[in-house]
Amino acid sequence: IGAPPNSDNWPALAKDVRNEMLSAWRNYRERAWGKDQIKPISGGFESFSLKNQHLGLSLIEALDTLWIMGFDDEFRDGVDWVKTNLSFDVDGEVSVFETSIRLVGGLLSAFHACGDPALLAKARDLADRLLPSFNASPIGIPHRYINLRTGALRGQETNPAEAGTFIPEFGFLSQATSDDRYRAAAKRALISMFERRSKIGLLADKIDCMTGEWKSRRATIGPPSDSYYEYLWDGWDLLGDRECLAMYRTCTAAILKHQPIRHGPDLWFANVDFETGKPLDNEQDELGSFYGGLLAQGGNKEIGRAHTRTWARVQTRYGVLPESIESTNLAALSTTNDLRPELADAAFNHWLIDRREEWRHLVRDHYLEMKRWNKARYGYADLADVAANPKVQSDHNPGYWWSEQMKYYYLIFADTPRVDYRRLYLSTEGNVLRGLRRRT
Ligand SMILES: O=C1NC[C@H](CO)[C@@H](O)[C@@H]1O
Ligand SMILES: [Ca+2]
């Protein structure tokens, strides 16, 4: 029915995305129900952070996407699993950062969708198990790992992303529970790192969470610093926190002063020494391709668009982006692809701002190339080699796929009444924490 999906027939593309989500969900329901991740080639499953224990990662990551797509029975089925089977009282160590953006965020976006208080209670129970990592530091910077039952900590040497990517989820939780401890802890960590910026206003990418001593000299907009900057902006966007806005503006001014580098038409942000500003290498990580969308959100639209268009040229060259490239000649430094959403994330953010068709074309290509290369028997798979012909898959499906690109694809193609596009707030994991239109 209708034109083939590779036209500008946006409703047909939206329907196509929705069908792909449903068939992937049915495979997960049949073969990996309640498990962290399905293995899309073999049909098996695997745990994420815990050793052979599961916290329903992909199920929780999928919930708000299912709701937005109108899969109400599947959404309710997933929520019932959470209410019946999910306990965080597990003697196992998890990443504080990953657990917050994926599981706290996933439970809160599902709560935002349906208002079921059991989901808020679950999110709060989990956040209460993460909070001790913030309070154990005299400067409020969390360790990287915590045991969900004993509170045992590990990973004193952390980084801006893992220590600074909490304030939207924790701020939403504080507002919903009227308990300000969560927001305050997330904010304190942001400030503790901001206060240690260099004389030229840059942050390095490793820090001791107890002493506040920098353990690296490398400043980057990519991992492991990327979502620190994203969440300074988001603290303003979602919570109206003016200090977060001021910190975002100060950090962004320093980045725009010291890191832009051009190769022909391409605009990059070089990794530089955080005190001298001297470029360190020509490496660009795919995860950094979110940054053009953030710049546009923060008001630097033109330079943001230039950076996203640069990454669009890399996508055109490879079809599916490699994990890292050389900025001078776009050669792949790592030829794997972990089903990454960042370029679709940036394009969707640009589209929400300026509604230019170029972003819909970029996202359509991102989607159709994923269908062509990453689709496997039981779902969507990472790639072991994007440069091979045909590209080689690997038997992994990451949890963020359910929360991120499938949602961005659907939202940019469909004009769903379930979302107020002008008020939409998406976390770094794609969790919608504002802008869902609950049906009366
Ligand atoms: O912020 C993040 N970083 C890595 C993942 C996607 O590549 C995902 O967990 C999230 O988008
Ligand atoms: Ca992200």
GROMACS .gro file of N, CA and C in nm, residues 292-406:
model
  345
  292GLY      N    1   2.633   1.817   1.734
  292GLY     CA    2   2.575   1.922   1.650
  292GLY      C    3   2.431   1.953   1.689
  293GLY      N    4   2.359   1.850   1.731
  293GLY     CA    5   2.221   1.869   1.774
  293GLY      C    6   2.213   1.946   1.905
  294LEU      N    7   2.308   1.917   1.995
  294LEU     CA    8   2.312   1.990   2.123
  294LEU      C    9   2.344   2.137   2.099
  295LEU      N   10   2.445   2.163   2.013
  295LEU     CA   11   2.481   2.303   1.984
  295LEU      C   12   2.360   2.380   1.932
  296ALA      N   13   2.283   2.316   1.843
  296ALA     CA   14   2.165   2.383   1.787
  296ALA      C   15   2.062   2.410   1.896
  297GLN      N   16   2.040   2.313   1.984
  297GLN     CA   17   1.946   2.332   2.096
  297GLN      C   18   1.987   2.452   2.181
  298GLY      N   19   2.119   2.466   2.201
  298GLY     CA   20   2.170   2.573   2.288
  298GLY      C   21   2.180   2.708   2.219
  299GLY      N   22   2.142   2.712   2.087
  299GLY     CA   23   2.140   2.840   2.015
  299GLY      C   24   2.249   2.857   1.912
  300ASN      N   25   2.348   2.768   1.909
  300ASN     CA   26   2.454   2.776   1.806
  300ASN      C   27   2.411   2.692   1.686
  301LYS      N   28   2.305   2.741   1.615
  301LYS     CA   29   2.243   2.657   1.512
  301LYS      C   30   2.335   2.630   1.393
  302GLU      N   31   2.400   2.733   1.342
  302GLU     CA   32   2.474   2.716   1.217
  302GLU      C   33   2.593   2.623   1.234
  303ILE      N   34   2.670   2.644   1.343
  303ILE     CA   35   2.786   2.557   1.362
  303ILE      C   36   2.739   2.415   1.398
  304GLY      N   37   2.625   2.407   1.464
  304GLY     CA   38   2.570   2.274   1.494
  304GLY      C   39   2.532   2.201   1.367
  305ARG      N   40   2.465   2.271   1.276
  305ARG     CA   41   2.426   2.209   1.149
  305ARG      C   42   2.550   2.168   1.069
  306ALA      N   43   2.654   2.252   1.072
  306ALA     CA   44   2.776   2.222   0.995
  306ALA      C   45   2.838   2.091   1.044
  307HIS      N   46   2.837   2.072   1.177
  307HIS     CA   47   2.897   1.950   1.231
  307HIS      C   48   2.811   1.827   1.196
  308THR      N   49   2.679   1.839   1.206
  308THR     CA   50   2.592   1.725   1.174
  308THR      C   51   2.601   1.691   1.025
  309ARG      N   52   2.611   1.794   0.939
  309ARG     CA   53   2.626   1.768   0.796
  309ARG      C   54   2.759   1.699   0.766
  310THR      N   55   2.861   1.731   0.848
  310THR     CA   56   2.991   1.663   0.832
  310THR      C   57   2.975   1.514   0.858
  311TRP      N   58   2.907   1.481   0.968
  311TRP     CA   59   2.883   1.339   1.001
  311TRP      C   60   2.793   1.274   0.897
  312ALA      N   61   2.702   1.352   0.836
  312ALA     CA   62   2.614   1.295   0.732
  312ALA      C   63   2.698   1.249   0.612
  313ARG      N   64   2.809   1.321   0.585
  313ARG     CA   65   2.898   1.279   0.475
  313ARG      C   66   2.967   1.148   0.509
  314VAL      N   67   2.999   1.129   0.639
  314VAL     CA   68   3.062   1.003   0.680
  314VAL      C   69   2.961   0.889   0.664
  315GLN      N   70   2.835   0.917   0.700
  315GLN     CA   71   2.731   0.814   0.685
  315GLN      C   72   2.713   0.778   0.538
  316THR      N   73   2.715   0.877   0.450
  316THR     CA   74   2.699   0.850   0.306
  316THR      C   75   2.811   0.760   0.256
  317ARG      N   76   2.928   0.782   0.314
  317ARG     CA   77   3.044   0.704   0.268
  317ARG      C   78   3.035   0.558   0.315
  318TYR      N   79   2.991   0.535   0.437
  318TYR     CA   80   2.992   0.398   0.492
  318TYR      C   81   2.856   0.331   0.493
  319GLY      N   82   2.749   0.407   0.484
  319GLY     CA   83   2.614   0.348   0.498
  319GLY      C   84   2.576   0.340   0.644
  320VAL      N   85   2.656   0.262   0.719
  320VAL     CA   86   2.638   0.256   0.866
  320VAL      C   87   2.769   0.307   0.928
  321LEU      N   88   2.762   0.401   1.019
  321LEU     CA   89   2.882   0.466   1.071
  321LEU      C   90   2.974   0.370   1.146
  322PRO      N   91   3.105   0.375   1.121
  322PRO     CA   92   3.200   0.302   1.207
  322PRO      C   93   3.210   0.370   1.344
  323GLU      N   94   3.260   0.297   1.443
  323GLU     CA   95   3.265   0.352   1.579
  323GLU      C   96   3.359   0.472   1.590
  324SER      N   97   3.466   0.476   1.508
  324SER     CA   98   3.554   0.594   1.512
  324SER      C   99   3.626   0.609   1.378
  325ILE      N  100   3.658   0.736   1.347
  325ILE     CA  101   3.722   0.767   1.218
  325ILE      C  102   3.833   0.870   1.237
  326GLU      N  103   3.916   0.885   1.134
  326GLU     CA  104   4.016   0.991   1.125
  326GLU      C  105   3.947   1.111   1.059
  327SER      N  106   3.955   1.230   1.120
  327SER     CA  107   3.883   1.345   1.063
  327SER      C  108   3.949   1.396   0.935
  328THR      N  109   4.078   1.367   0.915
  328THR     CA  110   4.149   1.423   0.797
  328THR      C  111   4.103   1.356   0.668
  329ASN      N  112   4.076   1.225   0.673
  329ASN     CA  113   4.041   1.156   0.547
  329ASN      C  114   3.920   1.063   0.561
  330LEU      N  115   3.852   1.070   0.677
  330LEU     CA  116   3.734   0.989   0.706
  330LEU      C  117   3.762   0.839   0.704
  331ALA      N  118   3.888   0.801   0.717
  331ALA     CA  119   3.921   0.657   0.724
  331ALA      C  120   3.869   0.601   0.856
  332ALA      N  121   3.819   0.474   0.852
  332ALA     CA  122   3.766   0.412   0.973
  332ALA      C  123   3.880   0.368   1.064
  333LEU      N  124   3.876   0.413   1.191
  333LEU     CA  125   3.977   0.367   1.288
  333LEU      C  126   3.930   0.238   1.354
  334SER      N  127   3.797   0.229   1.376
  334SER     CA  128   3.738   0.104   1.425
  334SER      C  129   3.623   0.073   1.330
  335THR      N  130   3.618  -0.045   1.275
  335THR     CA  131   3.514  -0.073   1.174
  335THR      C  132   3.392  -0.143   1.233
  336THR      N  133   3.384  -0.149   1.366
  336THR     CA  134   3.262  -0.208   1.423
  336THR      C  135   3.154  -0.099   1.428
  337ASN      N  136   3.028  -0.142   1.448
  337ASN     CA  137   2.919  -0.048   1.475
  337ASN      C  138   2.827  -0.110   1.579
  338ASP      N  139   2.805  -0.041   1.690
  338ASP     CA  140   2.722  -0.097   1.798
  338ASP      C  141   2.579  -0.045   1.789
  339LEU      N  142   2.524  -0.042   1.667
  339LEU     CA  143   2.385   0.005   1.647
  339LEU      C  144   2.366   0.139   1.716
  340ARG      N  145   2.454   0.234   1.686
  340ARG     CA  146   2.455   0.362   1.755
  340ARG      C  147   2.345   0.457   1.703
  341PRO      N  148   2.283   0.536   1.795
  341PRO     CA  149   2.174   0.627   1.759
  341PRO      C  150   2.215   0.773   1.740
  342GLU      N  151   2.340   0.810   1.770
  342GLU     CA  152   2.374   0.952   1.788
  342GLU      C  153   2.343   1.040   1.668
  343LEU      N  154   2.372   0.994   1.546
  343LEU     CA  155   2.349   1.081   1.431
  343LEU      C  156   2.199   1.104   1.410
  344ALA      N  157   2.119   1.000   1.432
  344ALA     CA  158   1.973   1.015   1.423
  344ALA      C  159   1.923   1.108   1.535
  345ASP      N  160   1.985   1.098   1.652
  345ASP     CA  161   1.953   1.184   1.767
  345ASP      C  162   1.976   1.331   1.728
  346ALA      N  163   2.094   1.360   1.672
  346ALA     CA  164   2.127   1.499   1.634
  346ALA      C  165   2.031   1.550   1.527
  347ALA      N  166   2.007   1.466   1.424
  347ALA     CA  167   1.920   1.508   1.313
  347ALA      C  168   1.778   1.535   1.363
  348PHE      N  169   1.731   1.451   1.455
  348PHE     CA  170   1.596   1.471   1.509
  348PHE      C  171   1.591   1.602   1.589
  349ASN      N  172   1.697   1.632   1.664
  349ASN     CA  173   1.699   1.759   1.739
  349ASN      C  174   1.699   1.879   1.644
  350HIS      N  175   1.776   1.870   1.534
  350HIS     CA  176   1.774   1.979   1.436
  350HIS      C  177   1.633   1.995   1.378
  351TRP      N  178   1.571   1.881   1.346
  351TRP     CA  179   1.438   1.885   1.284
  351TRP      C  180   1.335   1.949   1.377
  352LEU      N  181   1.344   1.917   1.507
  352LEU     CA  182   1.250   1.977   1.603
  352LEU      C  183   1.268   2.129   1.607
  353ILE      N  184   1.388   2.177   1.574
  353ILE     CA  185   1.417   2.321   1.581
  353ILE      C  186   1.379   2.391   1.450
  354ASP      N  187   1.421   2.333   1.334
  354ASP     CA  188   1.404   2.409   1.209
  354ASP      C  189   1.317   2.341   1.104
  355ARG      N  190   1.273   2.217   1.130
  355ARG     CA  191   1.183   2.141   1.042
  355ARG      C  192   1.237   2.130   0.897
  356ARG      N  193   1.367   2.137   0.879
  356ARG     CA  194   1.422   2.125   0.743
  356ARG      C  195   1.414   1.980   0.695
  357GLU      N  196   1.376   1.960   0.569
  357GLU     CA  197   1.360   1.825   0.515
  357GLU      C  198   1.492   1.748   0.513
  358GLU      N  199   1.605   1.821   0.510
  358GLU     CA  200   1.735   1.750   0.503
  358GLU      C  201   1.752   1.655   0.620
  359TRP      N  202   1.694   1.690   0.735
  359TRP     CA  203   1.709   1.604   0.854
  359TRP      C  204   1.624   1.478   0.839
  360ARG      N  205   1.507   1.494   0.779
  360ARG     CA  206   1.423   1.375   0.755
  360ARG      C  207   1.492   1.282   0.654
  361HIS      N  208   1.559   1.339   0.553
  361HIS     CA  209   1.631   1.256   0.456
  361HIS      C  210   1.748   1.185   0.523
  362LEU      N  211   1.819   1.258   0.611
  362LEU     CA  212   1.932   1.196   0.684
  362LEU      C  213   1.881   1.079   0.769
  363VAL      N  214   1.772   1.101   0.840
  363VAL     CA  215   1.719   0.996   0.929
  363VAL      C  216   1.663   0.880   0.847
  364ARG      N  217   1.601   0.911   0.731
  364ARG     CA  218   1.551   0.802   0.645
  364ARG      C  219   1.667   0.715   0.600
  365ASP      N  220   1.778   0.776   0.558
  365ASP     CA  221   1.895   0.698   0.514
  365ASP      C  222   1.949   0.614   0.630
  366HIS      N  223   1.956   0.677   0.748
  366HIS     CA  224   2.005   0.607   0.868
  366HIS      C  225   1.919   0.482   0.895
  367TYR      N  226   1.788   0.499   0.882
  367TYR     CA  227   1.693   0.389   0.907
  367TYR      C  228   1.705   0.280   0.798
  368LEU      N  229   1.702   0.320   0.671
  368LEU     CA  230   1.704   0.221   0.563
  368LEU      C  231   1.836   0.145   0.557
  369GLU      N  232   1.945   0.212   0.589
  369GLU     CA  233   2.076   0.142   0.591
  369GLU      C  234   2.079   0.044   0.707
  370MET      N  235   2.017   0.085   0.823
  370MET     CA  236   2.012  -0.008   0.937
  370MET      C  237   1.931  -0.131   0.897
  371LYS      N  238   1.815  -0.110   0.833
  371LYS     CA  239   1.733  -0.224   0.790
  371LYS      C  240   1.811  -0.315   0.696
  372ARG      N  241   1.887  -0.253   0.608
  372ARG     CA  242   1.957  -0.332   0.506
  372ARG      C  243   2.069  -0.414   0.567
  373TRP      N  244   2.141  -0.359   0.667
  373TRP     CA  245   2.264  -0.425   0.715
  373TRP      C  246   2.252  -0.485   0.854
  374ASN      N  247   2.172  -0.424   0.944
  374ASN     CA  248   2.171  -0.470   1.084
  374ASN      C  249   2.058  -0.568   1.113
  375LYS      N  250   1.963  -0.584   1.021
  375LYS     CA  251   1.849  -0.670   1.049
  375LYS      C  252   1.891  -0.817   1.049
  376ALA      N  253   1.856  -0.889   1.154
  376ALA     CA  254   1.892  -1.032   1.169
  376ALA      C  255   1.766  -1.112   1.195
  377ARG      N  256   1.778  -1.238   1.213
  377ARG     CA  257   1.666  -1.331   1.223
  377ARG      C  258   1.572  -1.293   1.335
  378TYR      N  259   1.624  -1.257   1.453
  378TYR     CA  260   1.540  -1.232   1.571
  378TYR      C  261   1.544  -1.087   1.618
  379GLY      N  262   1.590  -0.996   1.530
  379GLY     CA  263   1.594  -0.856   1.571
  379GLY      C  264   1.706  -0.784   1.499
  380TYR      N  265   1.758  -0.677   1.562
  380TYR     CA  266   1.862  -0.597   1.497
  380TYR      C  267   1.996  -0.617   1.566
  381ALA      N  268   2.101  -0.633   1.486
  381ALA     CA  269   2.232  -0.673   1.538
  381ALA      C  270   2.338  -0.565   1.518
  382ASP      N  271   2.433  -0.560   1.612
  382ASP     CA  272   2.554  -0.480   1.591
  382ASP      C  273   2.625  -0.532   1.467
  383LEU      N  274   2.724  -0.453   1.419
  383LEU     CA  275   2.806  -0.499   1.307
  383LEU      C  276   2.949  -0.521   1.354
  384ALA      N  277   3.010  -0.629   1.306
  384ALA     CA  278   3.150  -0.656   1.338
  384ALA      C  279   3.241  -0.583   1.240
  385ASP      N  280   3.191  -0.556   1.116
  385ASP     CA  281   3.276  -0.489   1.016
  385ASP      C  282   3.187  -0.412   0.917
  386VAL      N  283   3.186  -0.280   0.932
  386VAL     CA  284   3.106  -0.196   0.842
  386VAL      C  285   3.176  -0.178   0.708
  387ALA      N  286   3.307  -0.205   0.703
  387ALA     CA  287   3.384  -0.179   0.580
  387ALA      C  288   3.382  -0.300   0.487
  388ALA      N  289   3.341  -0.418   0.539
  388ALA     CA  290   3.337  -0.538   0.454
  388ALA      C  291   3.218  -0.529   0.360
  389ASN      N  292   3.223  -0.605   0.251
  389ASN     CA  293   3.108  -0.610   0.161
  389ASN      C  294   3.074  -0.755   0.127
  390PRO      N  295   2.964  -0.810   0.178
  390PRO     CA  296   2.863  -0.741   0.260
  390PRO      C  297   2.911  -0.719   0.404
  391LYS      N  298   2.851  -0.625   0.472
  391LYS     CA  299   2.891  -0.594   0.610
  391LYS      C  300   2.865  -0.718   0.697
  392VAL      N  301   2.948  -0.733   0.801
  392VAL     CA  302   2.939  -0.851   0.887
  392VAL      C  303   2.868  -0.815   1.017
  393GLN      N  304   2.768  -0.892   1.059
  393GLN     CA  305   2.693  -0.865   1.181
  393GLN      C  306   2.759  -0.931   1.302
  394SER      N  307   2.723  -0.886   1.422
  394SER     CA  308   2.763  -0.959   1.544
  394SER      C  309   2.640  -0.978   1.632
  395ASP      N  310   2.639  -1.083   1.712
  395ASP     CA  311   2.517  -1.132   1.776
  395ASP      C  312   2.480  -1.054   1.903
  396HIS      N  313   2.470  -0.921   1.888
  396HIS     CA  314   2.434  -0.836   2.003
  396HIS      C  315   2.329  -0.736   1.961
  397ASN      N  316   2.236  -0.708   2.053
  397ASN     CA  317   2.136  -0.602   2.032
  397ASN      C  318   2.136  -0.515   2.157
  398PRO      N  319   2.186  -0.390   2.150
  398PRO     CA  320   2.200  -0.309   2.271
  398PRO      C  321   2.066  -0.252   2.317
  399GLY      N  322   2.050  -0.236   2.448
  399GLY     CA  323   1.924  -0.189   2.506
  399GLY      C  324   1.882  -0.054   2.453
  400TYR      N  325   1.980   0.035   2.424
  400TYR     CA  326   1.942   0.170   2.381
  400TYR      C  327   1.872   0.170   2.244
  401TRP      N  328   1.890   0.065   2.167
  401TRP     CA  329   1.822   0.060   2.035
  401TRP      C  330   1.671   0.072   2.054
  402TRP      N  331   1.616   0.010   2.162
  402TRP     CA  332   1.471   0.009   2.187
  402TRP      C  333   1.422   0.147   2.231
  403SER      N  334   1.509   0.224   2.296
  403SER     CA  335   1.468   0.352   2.351
  403SER      C  336   1.501   0.468   2.257
  404GLU      N  337   1.602   0.452   2.174
  404GLU     CA  338   1.655   0.566   2.097
  404GLU      C  339   1.612   0.568   1.951
  405GLN      N  340   1.690   0.509   1.861
  405GLN     CA  341   1.668   0.536   1.719
  405GLN      C  342   1.529   0.492   1.672
  406MET      N  343   1.475   0.383   1.724
  406MET     CA  344   1.341   0.343   1.679
  406MET      C  345   1.239   0.451   1.716
   0.00000   0.00000   0.00000
